[in-house]
Short mmCIF file of C-alpha atoms in Angstrom, two decimals:
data_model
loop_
_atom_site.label_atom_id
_atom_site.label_comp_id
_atom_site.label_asym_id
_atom_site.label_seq_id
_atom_site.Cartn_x
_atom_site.Cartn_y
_atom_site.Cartn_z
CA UNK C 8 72.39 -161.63 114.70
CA UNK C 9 71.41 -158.17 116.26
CA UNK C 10 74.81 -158.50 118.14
CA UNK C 11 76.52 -158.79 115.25
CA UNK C 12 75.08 -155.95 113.20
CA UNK C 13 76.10 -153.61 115.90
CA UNK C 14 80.02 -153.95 114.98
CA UNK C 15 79.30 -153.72 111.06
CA UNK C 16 81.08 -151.19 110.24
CA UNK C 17 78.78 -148.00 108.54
CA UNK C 18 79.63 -146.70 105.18
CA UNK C 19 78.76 -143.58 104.44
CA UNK C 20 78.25 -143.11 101.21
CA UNK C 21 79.72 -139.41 99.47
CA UNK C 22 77.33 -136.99 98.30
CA UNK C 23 78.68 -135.69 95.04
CA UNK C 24 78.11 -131.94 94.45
CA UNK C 25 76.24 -131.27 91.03
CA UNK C 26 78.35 -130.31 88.37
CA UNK C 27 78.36 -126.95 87.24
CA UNK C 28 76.99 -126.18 83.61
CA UNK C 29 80.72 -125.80 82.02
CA UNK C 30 81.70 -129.06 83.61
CA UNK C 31 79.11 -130.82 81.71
CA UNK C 32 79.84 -128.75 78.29
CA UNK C 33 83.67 -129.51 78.71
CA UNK C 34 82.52 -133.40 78.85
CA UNK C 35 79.79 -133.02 76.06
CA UNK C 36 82.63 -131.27 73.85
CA UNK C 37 84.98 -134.15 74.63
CA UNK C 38 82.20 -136.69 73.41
CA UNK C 39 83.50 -139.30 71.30
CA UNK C 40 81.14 -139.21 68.89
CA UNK C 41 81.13 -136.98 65.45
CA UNK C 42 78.26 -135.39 66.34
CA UNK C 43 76.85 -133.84 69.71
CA UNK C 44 72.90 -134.10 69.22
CA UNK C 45 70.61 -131.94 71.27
CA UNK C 46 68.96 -135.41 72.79
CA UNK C 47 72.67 -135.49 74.10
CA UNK C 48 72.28 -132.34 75.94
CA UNK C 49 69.15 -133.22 77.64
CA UNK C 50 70.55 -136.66 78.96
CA UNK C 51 73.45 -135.41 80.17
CA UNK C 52 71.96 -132.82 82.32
CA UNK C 53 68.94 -134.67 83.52
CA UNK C 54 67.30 -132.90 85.87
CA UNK C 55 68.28 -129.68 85.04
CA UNK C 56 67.55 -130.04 81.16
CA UNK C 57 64.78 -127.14 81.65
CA UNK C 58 67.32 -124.80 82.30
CA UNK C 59 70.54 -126.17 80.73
CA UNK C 60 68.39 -125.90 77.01
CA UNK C 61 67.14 -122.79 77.44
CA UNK C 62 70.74 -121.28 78.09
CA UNK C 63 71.92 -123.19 74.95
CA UNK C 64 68.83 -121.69 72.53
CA UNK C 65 68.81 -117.91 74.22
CA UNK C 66 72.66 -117.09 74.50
CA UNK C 67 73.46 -117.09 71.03
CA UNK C 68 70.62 -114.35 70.51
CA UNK C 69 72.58 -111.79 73.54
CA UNK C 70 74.59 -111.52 70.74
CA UNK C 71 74.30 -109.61 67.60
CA UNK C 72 73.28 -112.39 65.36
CA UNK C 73 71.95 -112.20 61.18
CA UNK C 74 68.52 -111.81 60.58
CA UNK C 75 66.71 -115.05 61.20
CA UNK C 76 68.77 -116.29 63.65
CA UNK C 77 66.39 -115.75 67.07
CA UNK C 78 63.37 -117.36 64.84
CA UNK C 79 65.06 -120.46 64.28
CA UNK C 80 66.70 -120.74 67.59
CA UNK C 81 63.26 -119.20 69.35
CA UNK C 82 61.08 -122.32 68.21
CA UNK C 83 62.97 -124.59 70.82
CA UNK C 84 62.47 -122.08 73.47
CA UNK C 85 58.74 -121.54 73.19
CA UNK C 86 58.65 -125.50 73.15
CA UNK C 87 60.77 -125.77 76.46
CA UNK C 88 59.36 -122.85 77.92
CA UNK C 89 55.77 -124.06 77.46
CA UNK C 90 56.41 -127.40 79.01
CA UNK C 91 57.95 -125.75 82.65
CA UNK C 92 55.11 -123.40 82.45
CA UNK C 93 52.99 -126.39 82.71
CA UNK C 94 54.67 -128.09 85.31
CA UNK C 95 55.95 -131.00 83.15
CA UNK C 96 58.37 -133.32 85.16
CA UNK C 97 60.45 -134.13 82.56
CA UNK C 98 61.59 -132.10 79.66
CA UNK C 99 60.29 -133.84 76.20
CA UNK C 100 61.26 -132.85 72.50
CA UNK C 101 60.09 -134.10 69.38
CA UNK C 102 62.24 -135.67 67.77
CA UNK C 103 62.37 -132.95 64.99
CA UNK C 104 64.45 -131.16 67.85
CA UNK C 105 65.98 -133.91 69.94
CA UNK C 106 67.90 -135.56 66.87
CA UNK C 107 69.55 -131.87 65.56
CA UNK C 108 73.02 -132.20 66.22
CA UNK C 109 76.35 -129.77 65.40
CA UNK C 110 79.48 -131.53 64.47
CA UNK C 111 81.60 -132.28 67.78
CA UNK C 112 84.66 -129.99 66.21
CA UNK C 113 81.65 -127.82 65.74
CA UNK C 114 80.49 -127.96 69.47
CA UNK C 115 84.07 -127.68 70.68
CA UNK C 116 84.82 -124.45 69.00
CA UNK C 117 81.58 -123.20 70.35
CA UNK C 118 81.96 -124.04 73.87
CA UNK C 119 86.05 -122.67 73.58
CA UNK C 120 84.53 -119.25 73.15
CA UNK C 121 81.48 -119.58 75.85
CA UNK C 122 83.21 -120.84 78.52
CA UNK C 123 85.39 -118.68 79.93
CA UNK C 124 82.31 -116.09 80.32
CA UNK C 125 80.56 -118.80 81.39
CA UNK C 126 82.84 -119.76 84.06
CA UNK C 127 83.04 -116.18 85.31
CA UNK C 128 79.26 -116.16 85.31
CA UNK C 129 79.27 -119.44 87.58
CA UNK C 130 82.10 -117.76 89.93
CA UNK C 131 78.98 -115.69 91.09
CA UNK C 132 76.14 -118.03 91.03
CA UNK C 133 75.52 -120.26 94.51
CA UNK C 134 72.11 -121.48 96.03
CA UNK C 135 70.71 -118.86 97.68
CA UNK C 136 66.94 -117.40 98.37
CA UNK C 137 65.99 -120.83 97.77
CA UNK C 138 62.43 -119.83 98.88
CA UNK C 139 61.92 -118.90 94.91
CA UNK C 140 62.02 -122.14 93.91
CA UNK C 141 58.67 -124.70 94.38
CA UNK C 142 56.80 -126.02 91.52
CA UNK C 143 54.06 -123.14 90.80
CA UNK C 144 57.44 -120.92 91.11
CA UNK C 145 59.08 -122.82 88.51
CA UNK C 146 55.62 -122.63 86.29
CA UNK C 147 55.23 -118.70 86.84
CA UNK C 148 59.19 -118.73 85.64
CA UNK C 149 58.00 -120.59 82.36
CA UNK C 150 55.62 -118.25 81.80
CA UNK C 151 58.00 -115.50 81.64
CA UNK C 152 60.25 -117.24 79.87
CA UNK C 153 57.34 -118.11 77.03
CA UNK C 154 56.48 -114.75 76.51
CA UNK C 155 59.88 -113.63 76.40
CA UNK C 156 60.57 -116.57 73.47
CA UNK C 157 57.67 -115.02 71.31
CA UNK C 158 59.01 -111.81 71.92
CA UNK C 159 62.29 -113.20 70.16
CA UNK C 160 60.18 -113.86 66.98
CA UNK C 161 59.38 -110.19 66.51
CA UNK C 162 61.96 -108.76 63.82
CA UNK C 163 63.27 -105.73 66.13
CA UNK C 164 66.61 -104.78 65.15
CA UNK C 165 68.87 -105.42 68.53
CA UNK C 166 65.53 -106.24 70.14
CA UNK C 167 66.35 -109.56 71.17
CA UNK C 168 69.07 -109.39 73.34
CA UNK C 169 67.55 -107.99 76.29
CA UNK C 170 64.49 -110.66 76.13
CA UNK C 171 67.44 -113.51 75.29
CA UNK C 172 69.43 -111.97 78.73
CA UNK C 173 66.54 -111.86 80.27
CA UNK C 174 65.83 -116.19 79.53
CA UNK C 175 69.71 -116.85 80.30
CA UNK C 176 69.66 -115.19 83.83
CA UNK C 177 66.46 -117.41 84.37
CA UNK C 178 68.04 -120.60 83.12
CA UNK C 179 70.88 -119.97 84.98
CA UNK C 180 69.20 -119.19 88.21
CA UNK C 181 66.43 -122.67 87.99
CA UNK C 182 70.14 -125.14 86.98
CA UNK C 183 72.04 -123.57 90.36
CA UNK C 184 68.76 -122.65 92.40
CA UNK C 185 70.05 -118.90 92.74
CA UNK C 186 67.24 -116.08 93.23
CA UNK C 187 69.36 -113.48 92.59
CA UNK C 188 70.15 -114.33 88.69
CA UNK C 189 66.06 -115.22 89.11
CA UNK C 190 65.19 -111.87 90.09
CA UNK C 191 67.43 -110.28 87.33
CA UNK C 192 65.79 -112.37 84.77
CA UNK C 193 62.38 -110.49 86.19
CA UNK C 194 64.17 -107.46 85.72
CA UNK C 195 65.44 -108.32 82.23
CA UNK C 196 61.79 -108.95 81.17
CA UNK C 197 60.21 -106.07 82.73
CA UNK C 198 62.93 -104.07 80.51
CA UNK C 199 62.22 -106.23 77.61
CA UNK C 200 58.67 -105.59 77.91
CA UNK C 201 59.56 -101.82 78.71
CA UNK C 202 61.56 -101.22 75.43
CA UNK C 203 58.56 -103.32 73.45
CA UNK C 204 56.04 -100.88 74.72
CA UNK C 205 58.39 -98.10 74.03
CA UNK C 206 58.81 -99.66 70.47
CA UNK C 207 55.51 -100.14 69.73
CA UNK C 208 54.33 -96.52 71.01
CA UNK C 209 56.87 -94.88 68.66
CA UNK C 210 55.87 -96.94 65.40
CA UNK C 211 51.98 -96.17 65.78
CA UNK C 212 52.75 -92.37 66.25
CA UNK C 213 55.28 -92.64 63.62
CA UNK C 214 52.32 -94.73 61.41
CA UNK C 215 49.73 -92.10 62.07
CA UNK C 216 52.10 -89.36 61.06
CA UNK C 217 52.21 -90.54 57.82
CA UNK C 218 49.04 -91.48 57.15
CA UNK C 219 47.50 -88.11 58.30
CA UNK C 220 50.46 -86.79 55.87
CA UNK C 221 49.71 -88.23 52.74
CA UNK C 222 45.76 -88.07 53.53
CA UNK C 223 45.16 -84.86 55.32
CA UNK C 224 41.66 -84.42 56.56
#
């Protein structure tokens, strides 16, 4: 029997390369059904559904967007964000969240317009510096990422886009394990926090101004 197994032939068996976030958008906007559900998202990029959700809920808000917008679209994020910050294995969403859904016409139109920046993005991204990437890594990342999602909830005109920049180039660099877009999602929220600071600074001197105006001691 031994004799025999040494002329079976050995099958290798092909490693397929994980697909890159567009891929799986182009298949998601191809879905058959009439709607394309966030619970859809999540299964159909598995592992990665940390990162892939957070790119969906903070790339909207690079762009000018009404009033409103980066609350209802920052509620996800704090819940994702929270969960990698404590080192949850699997991403879970009530089903409040899971079961929203856009219309796949809807979806399609959407990704038309993202993905050729996308693409260009992805062009650039590769594994690299992998040393950035471990669990309590990963955690420290949610962290960031949490505080960045509250920072969405302030109502700062054109103050969102550098904390919702800041979330993408993290999301993007845990879905392709690349430290570079990691480290400029530190830098993103360093300048995020920056420009709060700044922000905040400017509207307490401008507070005590008037109030020492229209009671002078």
């Amino acid at each position: 029997m031994l004799h025999d197994m040494k002329h079976m032939p050995v099958v290798f068996e092909a490693v397929r390369p994980r697909r890159r976030f567009s891929e799986v958008l182009r298949e998601l906007a191809a879905f058959p059904a009439e709607r394309v559900r966030v619970a859809d998202i999540l299964d159909a990029f598995g592992d990665r559904a940390f990162g892939a959700l957070m790119l969906v809920f903070a790339v909207p808000n690079v762009l000018p967007m009404p009033p409103g917008v980066s609350a209802i679209l920052g509620a996800p994020l704090l819940f994702i964000a929270a969960q990698l910050m404590l080192g949850r294995p699997a991403l879970w969403l009530p089903r409040a969240i899971a079961e929203r859904s856009l219309s796949r016409a809807d979806f399609a139109a959407m990704t038309d317009k993202v993905l050729p920046y996308l693409t260009r993005f992805e062009s650039l991204l590769q594994p690299r510096l992998t040393v950035m990437f471990n669990p309590m890594h990963d955690r420290i990342i949610g962290a960031a990422c949490l505080i960045l999602a509250i920072v969405l909830f302030l109502p700062i005109p054109f103050g969102n886009m550098l904390p919702a920049f800041a979330i993408s180039a993290f999301a993007l660099g845990l879905m392709e394990r690349d430290g570079i877009a990691v480290t400029i999602g530190w830098l993103g929220k360093l300048a995020s926090i920056g420009v709060l600071a700044a922000l905040s600074t400017a509207i307490a001197a401008a507070a005590v101004g008037l109030f020492t105006h229209l009671w002078p001691f």
